[in-house]
Amino acid sequence: MRHLIAVLFALGVLLGTPDTGLCATGTPAPLLQQVLGELARHEAVRADFVQTRSNPALARPQESHGQLLFVLGHGMLWQSLAPVAETLAFTGRQAARIDPQGRAYPLRNARGVAQISGMLQAMLGGHSDEVSRQFTITASGTPASWTLQLVPRQERVAQVLERVELSGDDFLQGIRIVMHDGGDTDIRFSHNRDAGALSALEKRVLGLP
C-alpha cells in the first residue's frame, strides 16, 4: 500500500491543478457511459485486493493484500493486511492514516494522493469530467467485460506515466499503473459485493451518521 501511495503522490504532484481548457477526445461515449452508469449503481462496495508492484530495480515483484470499502459520495477505506497492517482513508480531498481506535492522522504532503484518489472516486461514482481533463480516455470491450485506458494529456506527466488501465464488469476488477521507467503497479480486486451494514468505526471515518 505504501508503494501505491508513493505512485499516487508522484502523479498528483505532476498533475498539479487541473487544466479546465482540456476536453475529452477519442472516447467511445456510449460504452464509457454504460460502464460509468453500472459502476455508479453500487452505492457502497466491499472488495478484497492484491497489489503487485514490479520494477526493473527489484529482484522480484512485491505483493500486498487487503480489503477496500467504497461509499459513494463519502470516500474509500484501503485496509492493507499484509505484509504491513495499515488503514488509509480518502474522503473528498483528504487523505489520512487510521489507527485501530478510528483516530485519523492526516498524511503529510498528501495533496497529490488525495487528488488522484478523488479522480478514482469520481469514476466509481459515474463521473468522468475531472479525469478527462487530465487524461484521454479510451474505452474498449463490452459492458460485461470492459477496459478503460487513460493516457496523460500533460507532456510532463506523459514523460513519467505511460498509462493507467481500469478494467471490470459490473464492478471495477483491476487497476494497472504503467510507468515509463518499467515500473508497473497492478491491483486486482476479488469478491466484489455490495457493502452491507457499515461498522461504527467505518461510519465515523467516512463521516456517515
mmCIF file of N, CA and C in Angstrom, residues 64-190:
data_model
loop_
_atom_site.group_PDB
_atom_site.id
_atom_site.type_symbol
_atom_site.label_atom_id
_atom_site.label_comp_id
_atom_site.label_asym_id
_atom_site.label_seq_id
_atom_site.Cartn_x
_atom_site.Cartn_y
_atom_site.Cartn_z
ATOM 1 N N SER A 64 1.211 -7.100 -1.801
ATOM 2 C CA SER A 64 0.472 -6.847 -0.562
ATOM 3 C C SER A 64 -0.992 -7.162 -0.828
ATOM 4 N N HIS A 65 -1.742 -7.366 0.248
ATOM 5 C CA HIS A 65 -3.162 -7.656 0.053
ATOM 6 C C HIS A 65 -3.970 -7.071 1.198
ATOM 7 N N GLY A 66 -5.261 -6.901 0.933
ATOM 8 C CA GLY A 66 -6.123 -6.315 1.943
ATOM 9 C C GLY A 66 -7.551 -6.190 1.452
ATOM 10 N N GLN A 67 -8.255 -5.201 1.990
ATOM 11 C CA GLN A 67 -9.669 -5.011 1.678
ATOM 12 C C GLN A 67 -9.951 -3.544 1.384
ATOM 13 N N LEU A 68 -10.936 -3.323 0.513
ATOM 14 C CA LEU A 68 -11.352 -1.979 0.128
ATOM 15 C C LEU A 68 -12.822 -1.781 0.462
ATOM 16 N N LEU A 69 -13.156 -0.603 0.969
ATOM 17 C CA LEU A 69 -14.546 -0.191 1.150
ATOM 18 C C LEU A 69 -14.724 1.142 0.442
ATOM 19 N N PHE A 70 -15.697 1.214 -0.476
ATOM 20 C CA PHE A 70 -16.014 2.459 -1.172
ATOM 21 C C PHE A 70 -17.471 2.802 -0.924
ATOM 22 N N VAL A 71 -17.728 4.038 -0.493
ATOM 23 C CA VAL A 71 -19.095 4.513 -0.271
ATOM 24 C C VAL A 71 -19.294 5.764 -1.118
ATOM 25 N N LEU A 72 -20.213 5.690 -2.057
ATOM 26 C CA LEU A 72 -20.462 6.779 -2.993
ATOM 27 C C LEU A 72 -20.753 8.082 -2.256
ATOM 28 N N GLY A 73 -20.027 9.122 -2.618
ATOM 29 C CA GLY A 73 -20.239 10.433 -2.029
ATOM 30 C C GLY A 73 -19.553 10.657 -0.703
ATOM 31 N N HIS A 74 -18.890 9.618 -0.173
ATOM 32 C CA HIS A 74 -18.236 9.747 1.136
ATOM 33 C C HIS A 74 -16.754 9.398 1.105
ATOM 34 N N GLY A 75 -16.349 8.476 0.246
ATOM 35 C CA GLY A 75 -14.930 8.168 0.150
ATOM 36 C C GLY A 75 -14.642 6.685 0.190
ATOM 37 N N MET A 76 -13.383 6.356 0.471
ATOM 38 C CA MET A 76 -12.972 4.958 0.478
ATOM 39 C C MET A 76 -11.966 4.682 1.584
ATOM 40 N N LEU A 77 -11.986 3.436 2.031
ATOM 41 C CA LEU A 77 -11.025 2.936 3.013
ATOM 42 C C LEU A 77 -10.217 1.816 2.372
ATOM 43 N N TRP A 78 -8.891 1.955 2.406
ATOM 44 C CA TRP A 78 -7.989 0.897 1.966
ATOM 45 C C TRP A 78 -7.373 0.291 3.224
ATOM 46 N N GLN A 79 -7.653 -0.984 3.463
ATOM 47 C CA GLN A 79 -7.107 -1.672 4.631
ATOM 48 C C GLN A 79 -6.112 -2.732 4.163
ATOM 49 N N SER A 80 -4.821 -2.421 4.288
ATOM 50 C CA SER A 80 -3.782 -3.383 3.945
ATOM 51 C C SER A 80 -3.596 -4.338 5.123
ATOM 52 N N LEU A 81 -3.611 -5.636 4.851
ATOM 53 C CA LEU A 81 -3.498 -6.645 5.903
ATOM 54 C C LEU A 81 -2.098 -7.238 5.988
ATOM 55 N N ALA A 82 -1.404 -7.343 4.866
ATOM 56 C CA ALA A 82 -0.048 -7.907 4.838
ATOM 57 C C ALA A 82 0.669 -7.399 3.584
ATOM 58 N N PRO A 83 1.990 -7.232 3.659
ATOM 59 C CA PRO A 83 2.879 -7.561 4.783
ATOM 60 C C PRO A 83 2.837 -6.553 5.926
ATOM 61 N N VAL A 84 2.256 -5.371 5.710
ATOM 62 C CA VAL A 84 2.143 -4.365 6.767
ATOM 63 C C VAL A 84 0.669 -4.041 6.968
ATOM 64 N N ALA A 85 0.194 -4.118 8.211
ATOM 65 C CA ALA A 85 -1.189 -3.766 8.520
ATOM 66 C C ALA A 85 -1.318 -2.247 8.579
ATOM 67 N N GLU A 86 -2.226 -1.716 7.762
ATOM 68 C CA GLU A 86 -2.367 -0.267 7.683
ATOM 69 C C GLU A 86 -3.714 0.060 7.063
ATOM 70 N N THR A 87 -4.399 1.077 7.609
ATOM 71 C CA THR A 87 -5.674 1.515 7.060
ATOM 72 C C THR A 87 -5.573 2.977 6.658
ATOM 73 N N LEU A 88 -5.956 3.261 5.422
ATOM 74 C CA LEU A 88 -5.925 4.622 4.899
ATOM 75 C C LEU A 88 -7.325 5.025 4.480
ATOM 76 N N ALA A 89 -7.675 6.274 4.749
ATOM 77 C CA ALA A 89 -8.984 6.808 4.382
ATOM 78 C C ALA A 89 -8.806 7.949 3.394
ATOM 79 N N PHE A 90 -9.611 7.933 2.336
ATOM 80 C CA PHE A 90 -9.626 9.013 1.350
ATOM 81 C C PHE A 90 -11.052 9.537 1.281
ATOM 82 N N THR A 91 -11.250 10.736 1.787
ATOM 83 C CA THR A 91 -12.577 11.341 1.828
ATOM 84 C C THR A 91 -12.494 12.703 1.162
ATOM 85 N N GLY A 92 -13.163 12.843 0.020
ATOM 86 C CA GLY A 92 -13.069 14.107 -0.703
ATOM 87 C C GLY A 92 -11.633 14.371 -1.089
ATOM 88 N N ARG A 93 -11.087 15.498 -0.616
ATOM 89 C CA ARG A 93 -9.703 15.863 -0.911
ATOM 90 C C ARG A 93 -8.778 15.609 0.272
ATOM 91 N N GLN A 94 -9.222 14.778 1.213
ATOM 92 C CA GLN A 94 -8.434 14.496 2.402
ATOM 93 C C GLN A 94 -7.901 13.067 2.354
ATOM 94 N N ALA A 95 -6.698 12.889 2.880
ATOM 95 C CA ALA A 95 -6.100 11.557 2.985
ATOM 96 C C ALA A 95 -5.537 11.401 4.390
ATOM 97 N N ALA A 96 -5.852 10.285 5.047
ATOM 98 C CA ALA A 96 -5.415 10.105 6.434
ATOM 99 C C ALA A 96 -5.133 8.639 6.729
ATOM 100 N N ARG A 97 -4.248 8.429 7.690
ATOM 101 C CA ARG A 97 -3.988 7.089 8.214
ATOM 102 C C ARG A 97 -4.881 6.896 9.436
ATOM 103 N N ILE A 98 -5.522 5.729 9.534
ATOM 104 C CA ILE A 98 -6.488 5.464 10.600
ATOM 105 C C ILE A 98 -5.912 4.441 11.568
ATOM 106 N N ASP A 99 -5.933 4.777 12.876
ATOM 107 C CA ASP A 99 -5.426 3.820 13.859
ATOM 108 C C ASP A 99 -6.546 2.862 14.268
ATOM 109 N N PRO A 100 -6.246 1.817 15.051
ATOM 110 C CA PRO A 100 -7.260 0.820 15.409
ATOM 111 C C PRO A 100 -8.466 1.393 16.145
ATOM 112 N N GLN A 101 -8.310 2.544 16.800
ATOM 113 C CA GLN A 101 -9.426 3.172 17.511
ATOM 114 C C GLN A 101 -10.241 4.096 16.610
ATOM 115 N N GLY A 102 -9.832 4.213 15.355
ATOM 116 C CA GLY A 102 -10.564 5.052 14.421
ATOM 117 C C GLY A 102 -10.102 6.492 14.383
ATOM 118 N N ARG A 103 -9.003 6.797 15.066
ATOM 119 C CA ARG A 103 -8.464 8.159 15.019
ATOM 120 C C ARG A 103 -7.738 8.379 13.697
ATOM 121 N N ALA A 104 -7.962 9.549 13.102
ATOM 122 C CA ALA A 104 -7.379 9.869 11.801
ATOM 123 C C ALA A 104 -6.162 10.766 11.957
ATOM 124 N N TYR A 105 -5.104 10.423 11.254
ATOM 125 C CA TYR A 105 -3.876 11.223 11.242
ATOM 126 C C TYR A 105 -3.589 11.619 9.795
ATOM 127 N N PRO A 106 -3.820 12.879 9.449
ATOM 128 C CA PRO A 106 -3.653 13.316 8.056
ATOM 129 C C PRO A 106 -2.264 12.981 7.515
ATOM 130 N N LEU A 107 -2.233 12.507 6.274
ATOM 131 C CA LEU A 107 -0.957 12.238 5.626
ATOM 132 C C LEU A 107 -0.318 13.560 5.228
ATOM 133 N N ARG A 108 0.941 13.703 5.529
ATOM 134 C CA ARG A 108 1.639 14.939 5.188
ATOM 135 C C ARG A 108 1.928 14.997 3.687
ATOM 136 N N ASN A 109 1.823 16.200 3.143
ATOM 137 C CA ASN A 109 2.120 16.421 1.721
ATOM 138 C C ASN A 109 1.337 15.459 0.832
ATOM 139 N N ALA A 110 0.061 15.253 1.200
ATOM 140 C CA ALA A 110 -0.737 14.245 0.502
ATOM 141 C C ALA A 110 -1.712 14.841 -0.503
ATOM 142 N N ARG A 111 -1.521 16.093 -0.892
ATOM 143 C CA ARG A 111 -2.456 16.709 -1.832
ATOM 144 C C ARG A 111 -2.547 15.904 -3.127
ATOM 145 N N GLY A 112 -1.394 15.448 -3.621
ATOM 146 C CA GLY A 112 -1.390 14.691 -4.863
ATOM 147 C C GLY A 112 -2.110 13.362 -4.730
ATOM 148 N N VAL A 113 -1.877 12.666 -3.604
ATOM 149 C CA VAL A 113 -2.554 11.396 -3.360
ATOM 150 C C VAL A 113 -4.060 11.601 -3.329
ATOM 151 N N ALA A 114 -4.501 12.632 -2.612
ATOM 152 C CA ALA A 114 -5.929 12.901 -2.490
ATOM 153 C C ALA A 114 -6.537 13.266 -3.836
ATOM 154 N N GLN A 115 -5.775 13.980 -4.672
ATOM 155 C CA GLN A 115 -6.293 14.380 -5.976
ATOM 156 C C GLN A 115 -6.550 13.169 -6.860
ATOM 157 N N ILE A 116 -5.574 12.262 -6.928
ATOM 158 C CA ILE A 116 -5.746 11.065 -7.742
ATOM 159 C C ILE A 116 -6.860 10.193 -7.175
ATOM 160 N N SER A 117 -6.908 10.072 -5.846
ATOM 161 C CA SER A 117 -7.977 9.311 -5.215
ATOM 162 C C SER A 117 -9.333 9.916 -5.544
ATOM 163 N N GLY A 118 -9.399 11.249 -5.552
ATOM 164 C CA GLY A 118 -10.649 11.924 -5.895
ATOM 165 C C GLY A 118 -11.101 11.601 -7.306
ATOM 166 N N MET A 119 -10.146 11.503 -8.228
ATOM 167 C CA MET A 119 -10.483 11.141 -9.605
ATOM 168 C C MET A 119 -11.058 9.728 -9.667
ATOM 169 N N LEU A 120 -10.428 8.797 -8.930
ATOM 170 C CA LEU A 120 -10.922 7.426 -8.914
ATOM 171 C C LEU A 120 -12.313 7.366 -8.307
ATOM 172 N N GLN A 121 -12.536 8.102 -7.219
ATOM 173 C CA GLN A 121 -13.856 8.132 -6.604
ATOM 174 C C GLN A 121 -14.891 8.686 -7.565
ATOM 175 N N ALA A 122 -14.499 9.704 -8.346
ATOM 176 C CA ALA A 122 -15.421 10.281 -9.327
ATOM 177 C C ALA A 122 -15.804 9.240 -10.375
ATOM 178 N N MET A 123 -14.823 8.472 -10.852
ATOM 179 C CA MET A 123 -15.112 7.434 -11.840
ATOM 180 C C MET A 123 -16.053 6.384 -11.264
ATOM 181 N N LEU A 124 -15.790 5.946 -10.030
ATOM 182 C CA LEU A 124 -16.657 4.953 -9.398
ATOM 183 C C LEU A 124 -18.051 5.506 -9.158
ATOM 184 N N GLY A 125 -18.141 6.827 -9.035
ATOM 185 C CA GLY A 125 -19.435 7.472 -8.856
ATOM 186 C C GLY A 125 -20.135 7.798 -10.159
ATOM 187 N N GLY A 126 -19.517 7.420 -11.292
ATOM 188 C CA GLY A 126 -20.162 7.615 -12.584
ATOM 189 C C GLY A 126 -19.836 8.915 -13.280
ATOM 190 N N HIS A 127 -18.785 9.606 -12.837
ATOM 191 C CA HIS A 127 -18.440 10.907 -13.426
ATOM 192 C C HIS A 127 -17.017 10.864 -13.982
ATOM 193 N N SER A 128 -16.865 11.305 -15.236
ATOM 194 C CA SER A 128 -15.548 11.255 -15.877
ATOM 195 C C SER A 128 -14.989 12.628 -16.212
ATOM 196 N N ASP A 129 -15.732 13.706 -15.930
ATOM 197 C CA ASP A 129 -15.303 15.042 -16.354
ATOM 198 C C ASP A 129 -13.925 15.409 -15.817
ATOM 199 N N GLU A 130 -13.719 15.222 -14.512
ATOM 200 C CA GLU A 130 -12.448 15.610 -13.912
ATOM 201 C C GLU A 130 -11.296 14.788 -14.481
ATOM 202 N N VAL A 131 -11.535 13.495 -14.663
ATOM 203 C CA VAL A 131 -10.494 12.625 -15.199
ATOM 204 C C VAL A 131 -10.171 12.991 -16.641
ATOM 205 N N SER A 132 -11.205 13.297 -17.442
ATOM 206 C CA SER A 132 -10.984 13.575 -18.860
ATOM 207 C C SER A 132 -10.256 14.888 -19.094
ATOM 208 N N ARG A 133 -10.205 15.752 -18.086
ATOM 209 C CA ARG A 133 -9.404 16.966 -18.227
ATOM 210 C C ARG A 133 -7.917 16.656 -18.148
ATOM 211 N N GLN A 134 -7.573 15.563 -17.489
ATOM 212 C CA GLN A 134 -6.174 15.201 -17.302
ATOM 213 C C GLN A 134 -5.725 14.052 -18.201
ATOM 214 N N PHE A 135 -6.678 13.226 -18.636
ATOM 215 C CA PHE A 135 -6.339 12.040 -19.416
ATOM 216 C C PHE A 135 -7.249 11.907 -20.630
ATOM 217 N N THR A 136 -6.705 11.344 -21.704
ATOM 218 C CA THR A 136 -7.527 10.875 -22.806
ATOM 219 C C THR A 136 -8.036 9.491 -22.421
ATOM 220 N N ILE A 137 -9.342 9.312 -22.442
ATOM 221 C CA ILE A 137 -9.946 8.051 -22.012
ATOM 222 C C ILE A 137 -10.414 7.274 -23.235
ATOM 223 N N THR A 138 -9.958 6.047 -23.370
ATOM 224 C CA THR A 138 -10.396 5.177 -24.454
ATOM 225 C C THR A 138 -11.038 3.938 -23.849
ATOM 226 N N ALA A 139 -12.265 3.669 -24.251
ATOM 227 C CA ALA A 139 -12.996 2.512 -23.736
ATOM 228 C C ALA A 139 -13.019 1.412 -24.785
ATOM 229 N N SER A 140 -12.857 0.168 -24.351
ATOM 230 C CA SER A 140 -12.926 -0.971 -25.266
ATOM 231 C C SER A 140 -13.613 -2.133 -24.565
ATOM 232 N N GLY A 141 -14.076 -3.093 -25.380
ATOM 233 C CA GLY A 141 -14.754 -4.248 -24.827
ATOM 234 C C GLY A 141 -16.257 -4.102 -24.875
ATOM 235 N N THR A 142 -16.922 -4.677 -23.884
ATOM 236 C CA THR A 142 -18.377 -4.633 -23.771
ATOM 237 C C THR A 142 -18.735 -4.238 -22.344
ATOM 238 N N PRO A 143 -20.001 -3.890 -22.092
ATOM 239 C CA PRO A 143 -20.386 -3.565 -20.714
ATOM 240 C C PRO A 143 -20.127 -4.710 -19.732
ATOM 241 N N ALA A 144 -20.070 -5.942 -20.241
ATOM 242 C CA ALA A 144 -19.845 -7.097 -19.369
ATOM 243 C C ALA A 144 -18.364 -7.401 -19.157
ATOM 244 N N SER A 145 -17.500 -6.815 -19.986
ATOM 245 C CA SER A 145 -16.053 -7.033 -19.868
ATOM 246 C C SER A 145 -15.351 -5.872 -20.567
ATOM 247 N N TRP A 146 -14.999 -4.852 -19.798
ATOM 248 C CA TRP A 146 -14.519 -3.597 -20.374
ATOM 249 C C TRP A 146 -13.140 -3.216 -19.848
ATOM 250 N N THR A 147 -12.495 -2.351 -20.618
ATOM 251 C CA THR A 147 -11.223 -1.755 -20.209
ATOM 252 C C THR A 147 -11.256 -0.275 -20.543
ATOM 253 N N LEU A 148 -10.859 0.549 -19.598
ATOM 254 C CA LEU A 148 -10.693 1.981 -19.830
ATOM 255 C C LEU A 148 -9.200 2.278 -19.764
ATOM 256 N N GLN A 149 -8.672 2.819 -20.838
ATOM 257 C CA GLN A 149 -7.253 3.192 -20.870
ATOM 258 C C GLN A 149 -7.135 4.701 -20.754
ATOM 259 N N LEU A 150 -6.374 5.157 -19.770
ATOM 260 C CA LEU A 150 -6.188 6.581 -19.511
ATOM 261 C C LEU A 150 -4.750 6.955 -19.858
ATOM 262 N N VAL A 151 -4.602 7.848 -20.828
ATOM 263 C CA VAL A 151 -3.278 8.314 -21.253
ATOM 264 C C VAL A 151 -3.158 9.787 -20.885
ATOM 265 N N PRO A 152 -2.106 10.173 -20.171
ATOM 266 C CA PRO A 152 -1.994 11.562 -19.705
ATOM 267 C C PRO A 152 -1.904 12.558 -20.854
ATOM 268 N N ARG A 153 -2.549 13.698 -20.654
ATOM 269 C CA ARG A 153 -2.540 14.767 -21.649
ATOM 270 C C ARG A 153 -1.325 15.677 -21.478
ATOM 271 N N GLN A 154 -0.933 15.936 -20.244
ATOM 272 C CA GLN A 154 0.174 16.854 -19.999
ATOM 273 C C GLN A 154 1.506 16.190 -20.346
ATOM 274 N N GLU A 155 2.350 16.934 -21.058
ATOM 275 C CA GLU A 155 3.614 16.369 -21.519
ATOM 276 C C GLU A 155 4.501 15.924 -20.363
ATOM 277 N N ARG A 156 4.563 16.727 -19.301
ATOM 278 C CA ARG A 156 5.458 16.370 -18.194
ATOM 279 C C ARG A 156 4.982 15.115 -17.477
ATOM 280 N N VAL A 157 3.662 14.898 -17.446
ATOM 281 C CA VAL A 157 3.141 13.666 -16.852
ATOM 282 C C VAL A 157 3.420 12.490 -17.775
ATOM 283 N N ALA A 158 3.222 12.705 -19.085
ATOM 284 C CA ALA A 158 3.419 11.638 -20.063
ATOM 285 C C ALA A 158 4.866 11.168 -20.120
ATOM 286 N N GLN A 159 5.802 12.008 -19.695
ATOM 287 C CA GLN A 159 7.201 11.598 -19.673
ATOM 288 C C GLN A 159 7.475 10.571 -18.574
ATOM 289 N N VAL A 160 6.612 10.548 -17.568
ATOM 290 C CA VAL A 160 6.787 9.641 -16.430
ATOM 291 C C VAL A 160 5.791 8.488 -16.481
ATOM 292 N N LEU A 161 4.537 8.825 -16.740
ATOM 293 C CA LEU A 161 3.444 7.849 -16.729
ATOM 294 C C LEU A 161 3.061 7.466 -18.151
ATOM 295 N N GLU A 162 3.088 6.182 -18.451
ATOM 296 C CA GLU A 162 2.673 5.719 -19.780
ATOM 297 C C GLU A 162 1.154 5.655 -19.878
ATOM 298 N N ARG A 163 0.526 4.975 -18.921
ATOM 299 C CA ARG A 163 -0.932 4.850 -18.972
ATOM 300 C C ARG A 163 -1.447 4.281 -17.653
ATOM 301 N N VAL A 164 -2.750 4.458 -17.461
ATOM 302 C CA VAL A 164 -3.475 3.812 -16.367
ATOM 303 C C VAL A 164 -4.592 3.008 -17.008
ATOM 304 N N GLU A 165 -4.775 1.788 -16.577
ATOM 305 C CA GLU A 165 -5.838 0.944 -17.110
ATOM 306 C C GLU A 165 -6.797 0.553 -15.992
ATOM 307 N N LEU A 166 -8.072 0.750 -16.237
ATOM 308 C CA LEU A 166 -9.124 0.268 -15.349
ATOM 309 C C LEU A 166 -9.880 -0.816 -16.106
ATOM 310 N N SER A 167 -10.214 -1.902 -15.444
ATOM 311 C CA SER A 167 -10.943 -2.976 -16.104
ATOM 312 C C SER A 167 -11.990 -3.539 -15.157
ATOM 313 N N GLY A 168 -13.029 -4.133 -15.744
ATOM 314 C CA GLY A 168 -14.058 -4.697 -14.889
ATOM 315 C C GLY A 168 -15.247 -5.238 -15.643
ATOM 316 N N ASP A 169 -16.309 -5.470 -14.891
ATOM 317 C CA ASP A 169 -17.582 -5.933 -15.440
ATOM 318 C C ASP A 169 -18.671 -5.118 -14.765
ATOM 319 N N ASP A 170 -19.471 -5.734 -13.898
ATOM 320 C CA ASP A 170 -20.422 -4.959 -13.101
ATOM 321 C C ASP A 170 -19.695 -4.113 -12.064
ATOM 322 N N PHE A 171 -18.519 -4.557 -11.658
ATOM 323 C CA PHE A 171 -17.691 -3.866 -10.675
ATOM 324 C C PHE A 171 -16.322 -3.567 -11.292
ATOM 325 N N LEU A 172 -15.595 -2.674 -10.663
ATOM 326 C CA LEU A 172 -14.195 -2.461 -11.011
ATOM 327 C C LEU A 172 -13.407 -3.680 -10.542
ATOM 328 N N GLN A 173 -12.682 -4.310 -11.463
ATOM 329 C CA GLN A 173 -11.940 -5.528 -11.129
ATOM 330 C C GLN A 173 -10.434 -5.338 -11.110
ATOM 331 N N GLY A 174 -9.937 -4.252 -11.709
ATOM 332 C CA GLY A 174 -8.493 -4.081 -11.737
ATOM 333 C C GLY A 174 -8.061 -2.667 -12.047
ATOM 334 N N ILE A 175 -6.914 -2.288 -11.499
ATOM 335 C CA ILE A 175 -6.256 -1.014 -11.788
ATOM 336 C C ILE A 175 -4.798 -1.332 -12.088
ATOM 337 N N ARG A 176 -4.310 -0.813 -13.203
ATOM 338 C CA ARG A 176 -2.901 -1.014 -13.549
ATOM 339 C C ARG A 176 -2.278 0.337 -13.880
ATOM 340 N N ILE A 177 -1.149 0.644 -13.252
ATOM 341 C CA ILE A 177 -0.430 1.893 -13.479
ATOM 342 C C ILE A 177 0.922 1.538 -14.085
ATOM 343 N N VAL A 178 1.144 1.974 -15.328
ATOM 344 C CA VAL A 178 2.363 1.627 -16.061
ATOM 345 C C VAL A 178 3.222 2.878 -16.223
ATOM 346 N N MET A 179 4.447 2.806 -15.715
ATOM 347 C CA MET A 179 5.373 3.929 -15.778
ATOM 348 C C MET A 179 6.389 3.715 -16.903
ATOM 349 N N HIS A 180 6.972 4.809 -17.387
ATOM 350 C CA HIS A 180 7.945 4.702 -18.476
ATOM 351 C C HIS A 180 9.284 4.122 -18.029
ATOM 352 N N ASP A 181 9.549 4.091 -16.726
ATOM 353 C CA ASP A 181 10.816 3.532 -16.255
ATOM 354 C C ASP A 181 10.755 2.017 -16.083
ATOM 355 N N GLY A 182 9.650 1.420 -16.528
ATOM 356 C CA GLY A 182 9.485 -0.018 -16.394
ATOM 357 C C GLY A 182 8.708 -0.428 -15.162
ATOM 358 N N GLY A 183 8.387 0.525 -14.302
ATOM 359 C CA GLY A 183 7.595 0.233 -13.114
ATOM 360 C C GLY A 183 6.152 -0.083 -13.468
ATOM 361 N N ASP A 184 5.568 -1.003 -12.732
ATOM 362 C CA ASP A 184 4.204 -1.452 -13.012
ATOM 363 C C ASP A 184 3.530 -1.790 -11.684
ATOM 364 N N THR A 185 2.455 -1.092 -11.373
ATOM 365 C CA THR A 185 1.666 -1.388 -10.175
ATOM 366 C C THR A 185 0.324 -1.941 -10.617
ATOM 367 N N ASP A 186 0.017 -3.157 -10.189
ATOM 368 C CA ASP A 186 -1.197 -3.837 -10.627
ATOM 369 C C ASP A 186 -2.031 -4.202 -9.404
ATOM 370 N N ILE A 187 -3.282 -3.777 -9.388
ATOM 371 C CA ILE A 187 -4.193 -4.074 -8.282
ATOM 372 C C ILE A 187 -5.353 -4.885 -8.833
ATOM 373 N N ARG A 188 -5.557 -6.065 -8.293
ATOM 374 C CA ARG A 188 -6.656 -6.931 -8.711
ATOM 375 C C ARG A 188 -7.651 -7.059 -7.568
ATOM 376 N N PHE A 189 -8.922 -6.850 -7.889
ATOM 377 C CA PHE A 189 -9.988 -6.954 -6.897
ATOM 378 C C PHE A 189 -10.718 -8.281 -7.056
ATOM 379 N N SER A 190 -11.193 -8.818 -5.953
ATOM 380 C CA SER A 190 -11.971 -10.057 -5.975
ATOM 381 C C SER A 190 -13.057 -9.980 -4.910
#
